[in-house]
Amino acid sequence: MTLALPNYHALGVLLLVFLALVLFSRDRIPLETSSLVVLAILTVAFQVFPYVGPDGRELSPTDFYAGFGHQALIAVCSLMILGHGLIRSGALEPVGRMLSISWRKAPALSMLATLLVCAVLSAFINNTPIVVMLLPILIGVALRTGHSPSSMLLPVGLISIVGGMATTIGTSTNLLVVTVAADMGVAPFRMFDFLVPAAIAGAVATLYLWLVAPRLIPIRQVPMQSSVKRLYTAQIRLGKSSGVVGMTLAEAIERCNGNLKVEKIQRGPGVFVTPLPDVVLKAGDRITTTDTQDNLREFAHLLGGRLFSGDVEVDDAHPLGPGDQKIAEVAVTPQSRLLGSRISEARLLSRYGLRLLALHRFNREDQTRSTGLDNTVLRSGDVLLVQSSGPRLGQLKDGGDLLVLDGSVNLPKTSKAPVALGIMVLVVLIAAFSILPIAISAVAGVLAMILTRCLNWKEAMQALSIQVVMIIVASLALGAALMRTGGADWLAQAFLVASFGIPSWAILGLLMLAMAALTNVVSNNAAAVIGTPIAISLAQQLMLPAEPFVLAVLFGSNLSFATPMAYQTNLLVMNAGGYKFNDFVRVGLPLMLLLWVVLTVTLAYAYQI
């Protein structure tokens, strides 16, 4: 077989696809930025260089914006809000309580039960809130039993991805694939049409993650609390003999090598002076600051003052005490408003009452004081070691920005829980029985949750992710460009040339493996939308049914187990469990290959390829 060169527009789109995949794999470039770059290049390029297809129709550049109104995006956003409503209303509270209790009685069987429950829930609800719900439970079990949570967190995180493969609404990837395929003339997939192959793969994955994976994972700990010193708040009182009396505050800070962080200056009973750099210090001033014990003592010495905690002078007989301050680890959730913010801009102290002690990230373990982290941009899954009071930490558990990893089970429980659960069940049943498309039933479900006050509009908006929206729109635009310019047909021909002479079932397997490799490097949504038109073109050229090839893309794009960057819950689990990159390769790569074989054989047998 020979392969002709594509036309110039198709070649340009193929180059843009390659650029997009490179951008999507860059950890330092936000996905939403990369997506906007792709959209801008597509629209500008097709405006400057118009394309007229073989049918004589000109491709309008504004067609690439159609993704913003695409039914797949509407359905994905609606389902994200519905899943958030279940969590906020406490509809999953009984599940969390049951698992927490069962772990105390039968840990081995409870691990199996946790895997099964997580897989089943993930088939209908976005797996991110499910993993967020289970993380504190599993960490609490580890703390009570004295074991490392590493043997539990990774298997649970991976099974949530497997469970999402079972239905059309399990993941945004599934919805995109089946919707794009339907747009291209493939018979629409109903909600449970591929449940059987997914269930077979799920059973194999569950046994592997229950019996084999824990033996492959080394014992991991997040070495943060043991190596980071607690912060204390104290007063440095200046006497008449203090060397900084008469100096400006800026000069006093300079004497402390710029490390002194002044919170307030008290000058007499009830009199406070704004700590501006040009304030002149006087005898009797009380400077309030927060730092480690050693640094506080050093500051007092350099300023020529005395260190007090309350009204008691700090000495060997009266050391500094923690008061009501606790040290805890908190994780940045995938839906957090803090994503993309620099630590200096996050206002952790004023907004949440948190003093940052250290940051843990899988490719960076920076355990310096917070002053050395100001320019760090927060990412999903980052684990922060913080110090705060018990009540302020408790308030975090009611929000969605930071997840407290203290092992406590503090699940919400409201009177709206049965209502929220009933709405979700109705949405699923209406779509499952083809009464209404999922894009319509899900929107109606969101309205029902708003009207019944299971959610308010602020909470609903918090459930949405601009990153997910932009990557879906950009992926849909790339997929449309590939189809309209003939780029998808050319890639399918190239795939056939490369695999010439091998059986059709092997081509199906190679397509799935290619998607699996791609999804572990770039966004699975991008891999799925780009792969779907190629799969359909491939099936047409082989004169075979398109359904198994579409499912090969769907399943392959969900096999995101081998790297921590492949899926947002992977990063969350990785940092919370203290895993290394190689732990994902050690556990996730065998799982990916195992399910690839199982799914390839199942699809080939089911469709008689």
PDB file of C-alpha atoms in Angstrom, residues 164-358:
ATOM      1  CA  GLY A 164     -15.948   5.215  34.888  1.00  0.00           C
ATOM      2  CA  MET A 165     -15.605   3.124  31.717  1.00  0.00           C
ATOM      3  CA  ALA A 166     -18.852   1.242  32.320  1.00  0.00           C
ATOM      4  CA  THR A 167     -21.478   3.742  31.114  1.00  0.00           C
ATOM      5  CA  THR A 168     -21.820   6.633  28.710  1.00  0.00           C
ATOM      6  CA  ILE A 169     -21.927   9.069  31.650  1.00  0.00           C
ATOM      7  CA  GLY A 170     -19.104   7.512  33.690  1.00  0.00           C
ATOM      8  CA  THR A 171     -16.546  10.027  32.464  1.00  0.00           C
ATOM      9  CA  SER A 172     -16.507  13.088  30.255  1.00  0.00           C
ATOM     10  CA  THR A 173     -14.336  11.046  27.884  1.00  0.00           C
ATOM     11  CA  ASN A 174     -17.128   8.523  27.349  1.00  0.00           C
ATOM     12  CA  LEU A 175     -19.671  11.235  26.660  1.00  0.00           C
ATOM     13  CA  LEU A 176     -17.398  12.929  24.157  1.00  0.00           C
ATOM     14  CA  VAL A 177     -16.624   9.740  22.257  1.00  0.00           C
ATOM     15  CA  VAL A 178     -20.217   8.528  21.941  1.00  0.00           C
ATOM     16  CA  THR A 179     -21.514  12.008  21.051  1.00  0.00           C
ATOM     17  CA  VAL A 180     -18.842  12.692  18.427  1.00  0.00           C
ATOM     18  CA  ALA A 181     -19.416   9.214  16.962  1.00  0.00           C
ATOM     19  CA  ALA A 182     -23.167   9.861  16.775  1.00  0.00           C
ATOM     20  CA  ASP A 183     -22.503  13.200  15.060  1.00  0.00           C
ATOM     21  CA  MET A 184     -20.529  11.285  12.430  1.00  0.00           C
ATOM     22  CA  GLY A 185     -23.320   8.831  11.706  1.00  0.00           C
ATOM     23  CA  VAL A 186     -22.513   5.943  14.040  1.00  0.00           C
ATOM     24  CA  ALA A 187     -25.556   4.426  15.733  1.00  0.00           C
ATOM     25  CA  PRO A 188     -25.931   6.137  19.136  1.00  0.00           C
ATOM     26  CA  PHE A 189     -24.713   4.189  22.156  1.00  0.00           C
ATOM     27  CA  ARG A 190     -27.213   3.832  24.970  1.00  0.00           C
ATOM     28  CA  MET A 191     -26.104   4.141  28.579  1.00  0.00           C
ATOM     29  CA  PHE A 192     -25.340   0.467  29.222  1.00  0.00           C
ATOM     30  CA  ASP A 193     -24.462  -0.693  25.687  1.00  0.00           C
ATOM     31  CA  PHE A 194     -20.825  -1.408  26.575  1.00  0.00           C
ATOM     32  CA  LEU A 195     -21.413  -2.455  30.180  1.00  0.00           C
ATOM     33  CA  VAL A 196     -20.514  -6.118  29.539  1.00  0.00           C
ATOM     34  CA  PRO A 197     -16.936  -5.612  28.258  1.00  0.00           C
ATOM     35  CA  ALA A 198     -16.410  -2.895  30.886  1.00  0.00           C
ATOM     36  CA  ALA A 199     -17.696  -5.227  33.639  1.00  0.00           C
ATOM     37  CA  ILE A 200     -15.361  -8.009  32.515  1.00  0.00           C
ATOM     38  CA  ALA A 201     -12.426  -5.597  32.554  1.00  0.00           C
ATOM     39  CA  GLY A 202     -13.632  -4.227  35.901  1.00  0.00           C
ATOM     40  CA  ALA A 203     -13.699  -7.687  37.466  1.00  0.00           C
ATOM     41  CA  VAL A 204     -10.126  -8.370  36.320  1.00  0.00           C
ATOM     42  CA  ALA A 205      -8.978  -4.942  37.534  1.00  0.00           C
ATOM     43  CA  THR A 206     -10.655  -5.388  40.923  1.00  0.00           C
ATOM     44  CA  LEU A 207      -8.896  -8.710  41.552  1.00  0.00           C
ATOM     45  CA  TYR A 208      -5.566  -7.241  40.459  1.00  0.00           C
ATOM     46  CA  LEU A 209      -5.918  -4.120  42.618  1.00  0.00           C
ATOM     47  CA  TRP A 210      -7.144  -6.132  45.608  1.00  0.00           C
ATOM     48  CA  LEU A 211      -4.690  -9.039  45.583  1.00  0.00           C
ATOM     49  CA  VAL A 212      -1.663  -8.016  43.522  1.00  0.00           C
ATOM     50  CA  ALA A 213      -1.230  -4.232  43.532  1.00  0.00           C
ATOM     51  CA  PRO A 214      -0.743  -3.823  47.331  1.00  0.00           C
ATOM     52  CA  ARG A 215       2.188  -6.245  47.110  1.00  0.00           C
ATOM     53  CA  LEU A 216       3.817  -4.173  44.373  1.00  0.00           C
ATOM     54  CA  ILE A 217       3.614  -0.848  46.204  1.00  0.00           C
ATOM     55  CA  PRO A 218       6.502   0.009  48.548  1.00  0.00           C
ATOM     56  CA  ILE A 219       5.607   1.501  51.913  1.00  0.00           C
ATOM     57  CA  ARG A 220       5.457   5.236  51.371  1.00  0.00           C
ATOM     58  CA  GLN A 221       5.116   8.072  53.835  1.00  0.00           C
ATOM     59  CA  VAL A 222       4.831  11.791  53.197  1.00  0.00           C
ATOM     60  CA  PRO A 223       7.879  12.959  55.214  1.00  0.00           C
ATOM     61  CA  MET A 224       6.554  16.401  56.034  1.00  0.00           C
ATOM     62  CA  GLN A 225       5.505  16.749  59.648  1.00  0.00           C
ATOM     63  CA  SER A 226       8.597  15.127  61.075  1.00  0.00           C
ATOM     64  CA  SER A 227      10.974  17.549  59.364  1.00  0.00           C
ATOM     65  CA  VAL A 228       9.082  20.843  59.592  1.00  0.00           C
ATOM     66  CA  LYS A 229       9.119  22.987  62.708  1.00  0.00           C
ATOM     67  CA  ARG A 230       5.955  24.357  64.274  1.00  0.00           C
ATOM     68  CA  LEU A 231       5.284  28.096  64.132  1.00  0.00           C
ATOM     69  CA  TYR A 232       4.525  30.134  67.248  1.00  0.00           C
ATOM     70  CA  THR A 233       3.056  33.594  67.691  1.00  0.00           C
ATOM     71  CA  ALA A 234       4.786  35.764  70.268  1.00  0.00           C
ATOM     72  CA  GLN A 235       5.535  39.371  71.212  1.00  0.00           C
ATOM     73  CA  ILE A 236       8.929  41.039  71.216  1.00  0.00           C
ATOM     74  CA  ARG A 237       8.827  43.845  73.780  1.00  0.00           C
ATOM     75  CA  LEU A 238      11.292  46.673  73.325  1.00  0.00           C
ATOM     76  CA  GLY A 239      12.890  48.301  76.366  1.00  0.00           C
ATOM     77  CA  LYS A 240      14.686  51.636  76.723  1.00  0.00           C
ATOM     78  CA  SER A 241      18.021  49.918  76.110  1.00  0.00           C
ATOM     79  CA  SER A 242      16.870  48.188  72.923  1.00  0.00           C
ATOM     80  CA  GLY A 243      19.194  48.885  70.016  1.00  0.00           C
ATOM     81  CA  VAL A 244      16.344  49.477  67.546  1.00  0.00           C
ATOM     82  CA  VAL A 245      14.564  52.195  69.545  1.00  0.00           C
ATOM     83  CA  GLY A 246      14.563  55.267  67.310  1.00  0.00           C
ATOM     84  CA  MET A 247      15.006  53.188  64.176  1.00  0.00           C
ATOM     85  CA  THR A 248      12.339  52.736  61.521  1.00  0.00           C
ATOM     86  CA  LEU A 249      10.586  49.401  61.229  1.00  0.00           C
ATOM     87  CA  ALA A 250      12.320  48.842  57.878  1.00  0.00           C
ATOM     88  CA  GLU A 251      15.721  49.225  59.545  1.00  0.00           C
ATOM     89  CA  ALA A 252      14.725  46.806  62.324  1.00  0.00           C
ATOM     90  CA  ILE A 253      13.620  44.229  59.771  1.00  0.00           C
ATOM     91  CA  GLU A 254      16.881  44.685  57.898  1.00  0.00           C
ATOM     92  CA  ARG A 255      18.747  43.966  61.164  1.00  0.00           C
ATOM     93  CA  CYS A 256      16.932  40.591  61.154  1.00  0.00           C
ATOM     94  CA  ASN A 257      18.168  39.942  57.599  1.00  0.00           C
ATOM     95  CA  GLY A 258      14.705  40.708  56.218  1.00  0.00           C
ATOM     96  CA  ASN A 259      13.163  37.612  57.808  1.00  0.00           C
ATOM     97  CA  LEU A 260      11.042  39.331  60.469  1.00  0.00           C
ATOM     98  CA  LYS A 261       7.347  39.394  59.489  1.00  0.00           C
ATOM     99  CA  VAL A 262       5.603  41.993  61.638  1.00  0.00           C
ATOM    100  CA  GLU A 263       1.888  41.374  62.116  1.00  0.00           C
ATOM    101  CA  LYS A 264       1.109  44.300  64.418  1.00  0.00           C
ATOM    102  CA  ILE A 265       2.734  46.807  66.737  1.00  0.00           C
ATOM    103  CA  GLN A 266       1.070  47.621  70.065  1.00  0.00           C
ATOM    104  CA  ARG A 267       1.977  50.991  71.621  1.00  0.00           C
ATOM    105  CA  GLY A 268       0.220  51.207  74.942  1.00  0.00           C
ATOM    106  CA  PRO A 269      -3.076  49.640  76.168  1.00  0.00           C
ATOM    107  CA  GLY A 270      -5.441  49.252  73.214  1.00  0.00           C
ATOM    108  CA  VAL A 271      -3.276  51.390  70.928  1.00  0.00           C
ATOM    109  CA  PHE A 272      -1.983  49.797  67.735  1.00  0.00           C
ATOM    110  CA  VAL A 273       0.274  51.287  65.090  1.00  0.00           C
ATOM    111  CA  THR A 274       0.032  50.208  61.466  1.00  0.00           C
ATOM    112  CA  PRO A 275       3.305  48.352  60.737  1.00  0.00           C
ATOM    113  CA  LEU A 276       4.460  50.559  57.853  1.00  0.00           C
ATOM    114  CA  PRO A 277       8.152  50.566  56.892  1.00  0.00           C
ATOM    115  CA  ASP A 278       8.684  54.198  58.015  1.00  0.00           C
ATOM    116  CA  VAL A 279       7.185  53.745  61.503  1.00  0.00           C
ATOM    117  CA  VAL A 280       9.726  54.787  64.149  1.00  0.00           C
ATOM    118  CA  LEU A 281      10.009  52.251  66.977  1.00  0.00           C
ATOM    119  CA  LYS A 282       9.750  53.442  70.569  1.00  0.00           C
ATOM    120  CA  ALA A 283      10.537  51.981  73.957  1.00  0.00           C
ATOM    121  CA  GLY A 284       7.591  49.926  75.198  1.00  0.00           C
ATOM    122  CA  ASP A 285       6.467  48.848  71.710  1.00  0.00           C
ATOM    123  CA  ARG A 286       5.245  45.276  71.461  1.00  0.00           C
ATOM    124  CA  ILE A 287       5.953  43.664  68.079  1.00  0.00           C
ATOM    125  CA  THR A 288       3.789  40.628  67.298  1.00  0.00           C
ATOM    126  CA  THR A 289       5.278  38.083  64.894  1.00  0.00           C
ATOM    127  CA  THR A 290       5.000  34.388  64.057  1.00  0.00           C
ATOM    128  CA  ASP A 291       7.897  32.056  63.389  1.00  0.00           C
ATOM    129  CA  THR A 292       9.772  29.040  64.760  1.00  0.00           C
ATOM    130  CA  GLN A 293      11.035  29.057  68.353  1.00  0.00           C
ATOM    131  CA  ASP A 294      14.653  29.414  67.263  1.00  0.00           C
ATOM    132  CA  ASN A 295      13.895  32.293  64.924  1.00  0.00           C
ATOM    133  CA  LEU A 296      11.776  34.117  67.513  1.00  0.00           C
ATOM    134  CA  ARG A 297      14.593  33.936  70.046  1.00  0.00           C
ATOM    135  CA  GLU A 298      17.040  35.164  67.388  1.00  0.00           C
ATOM    136  CA  PHE A 299      14.769  38.086  66.457  1.00  0.00           C
ATOM    137  CA  ALA A 300      14.425  39.112  70.113  1.00  0.00           C
ATOM    138  CA  HIS A 301      18.209  39.028  70.505  1.00  0.00           C
ATOM    139  CA  LEU A 302      18.852  41.064  67.337  1.00  0.00           C
ATOM    140  CA  LEU A 303      16.244  43.680  68.277  1.00  0.00           C
ATOM    141  CA  GLY A 304      17.440  43.881  71.865  1.00  0.00           C
ATOM    142  CA  GLY A 305      13.993  43.000  73.219  1.00  0.00           C
ATOM    143  CA  ARG A 306      12.396  40.348  75.383  1.00  0.00           C
ATOM    144  CA  LEU A 307      10.190  37.540  74.110  1.00  0.00           C
ATOM    145  CA  PHE A 308       6.712  37.131  75.619  1.00  0.00           C
ATOM    146  CA  SER A 309       3.874  34.654  75.123  1.00  0.00           C
ATOM    147  CA  GLY A 310       0.849  36.510  76.387  1.00  0.00           C
ATOM    148  CA  ASP A 311       1.925  38.136  79.646  1.00  0.00           C
ATOM    149  CA  VAL A 312       4.564  35.500  80.445  1.00  0.00           C
ATOM    150  CA  GLU A 313       8.178  36.012  79.451  1.00  0.00           C
ATOM    151  CA  VAL A 314       9.595  33.091  77.481  1.00  0.00           C
ATOM    152  CA  ASP A 315      12.499  31.325  79.147  1.00  0.00           C
ATOM    153  CA  ASP A 316      13.601  27.783  79.961  1.00  0.00           C
ATOM    154  CA  ALA A 317      10.957  27.509  82.656  1.00  0.00           C
ATOM    155  CA  HIS A 318       8.233  28.967  80.453  1.00  0.00           C
ATOM    156  CA  PRO A 319       8.734  27.734  76.858  1.00  0.00           C
ATOM    157  CA  LEU A 320       6.427  28.636  74.015  1.00  0.00           C
ATOM    158  CA  GLY A 321       3.304  26.445  73.805  1.00  0.00           C
ATOM    159  CA  PRO A 322       1.185  25.501  70.788  1.00  0.00           C
ATOM    160  CA  GLY A 323      -2.090  26.702  72.328  1.00  0.00           C
ATOM    161  CA  ASP A 324      -4.997  25.601  70.156  1.00  0.00           C
ATOM    162  CA  GLN A 325      -2.808  25.413  67.045  1.00  0.00           C
ATOM    163  CA  LYS A 326      -2.650  22.116  65.171  1.00  0.00           C
ATOM    164  CA  ILE A 327      -0.523  20.941  62.266  1.00  0.00           C
ATOM    165  CA  ALA A 328      -2.385  19.242  59.433  1.00  0.00           C
ATOM    166  CA  GLU A 329      -1.940  18.243  55.815  1.00  0.00           C
ATOM    167  CA  VAL A 330      -4.411  19.632  53.293  1.00  0.00           C
ATOM    168  CA  ALA A 331      -4.644  18.804  49.593  1.00  0.00           C
ATOM    169  CA  VAL A 332      -5.643  21.167  46.796  1.00  0.00           C
ATOM    170  CA  THR A 333      -8.707  19.609  45.155  1.00  0.00           C
ATOM    171  CA  PRO A 334      -9.188  19.481  41.350  1.00  0.00           C
ATOM    172  CA  GLN A 335     -12.110  21.945  41.637  1.00  0.00           C
ATOM    173  CA  SER A 336     -10.344  24.339  44.007  1.00  0.00           C
ATOM    174  CA  ARG A 337     -10.534  28.084  43.381  1.00  0.00           C
ATOM    175  CA  LEU A 338      -6.854  28.213  44.312  1.00  0.00           C
ATOM    176  CA  LEU A 339      -5.696  26.347  41.188  1.00  0.00           C
ATOM    177  CA  GLY A 340      -3.267  28.468  39.194  1.00  0.00           C
ATOM    178  CA  SER A 341      -2.787  30.963  42.033  1.00  0.00           C
ATOM    179  CA  ARG A 342       0.600  31.770  43.449  1.00  0.00           C
ATOM    180  CA  ILE A 343       0.894  31.029  47.150  1.00  0.00           C
ATOM    181  CA  SER A 344       1.509  34.720  47.773  1.00  0.00           C
ATOM    182  CA  GLU A 345      -1.850  35.467  46.102  1.00  0.00           C
ATOM    183  CA  ALA A 346      -3.853  32.635  47.674  1.00  0.00           C
ATOM    184  CA  ARG A 347      -4.373  34.521  50.977  1.00  0.00           C
ATOM    185  CA  LEU A 348      -4.218  31.293  52.964  1.00  0.00           C
ATOM    186  CA  LEU A 349      -3.991  33.142  56.283  1.00  0.00           C
ATOM    187  CA  SER A 350      -6.692  35.759  55.761  1.00  0.00           C
ATOM    188  CA  ARG A 351      -9.099  33.522  53.806  1.00  0.00           C
ATOM    189  CA  TYR A 352      -8.683  30.187  55.613  1.00  0.00           C
ATOM    190  CA  GLY A 353      -6.690  30.975  58.761  1.00  0.00           C
ATOM    191  CA  LEU A 354      -3.823  28.737  57.596  1.00  0.00           C
ATOM    192  CA  ARG A 355      -0.113  29.307  58.086  1.00  0.00           C
ATOM    193  CA  LEU A 356       1.842  27.440  55.420  1.00  0.00           C
ATOM    194  CA  LEU A 357       4.769  25.390  56.681  1.00  0.00           C
ATOM    195  CA  ALA A 358       5.706  23.298  53.640  1.00  0.00           C
TER     196      ALA A 358
END
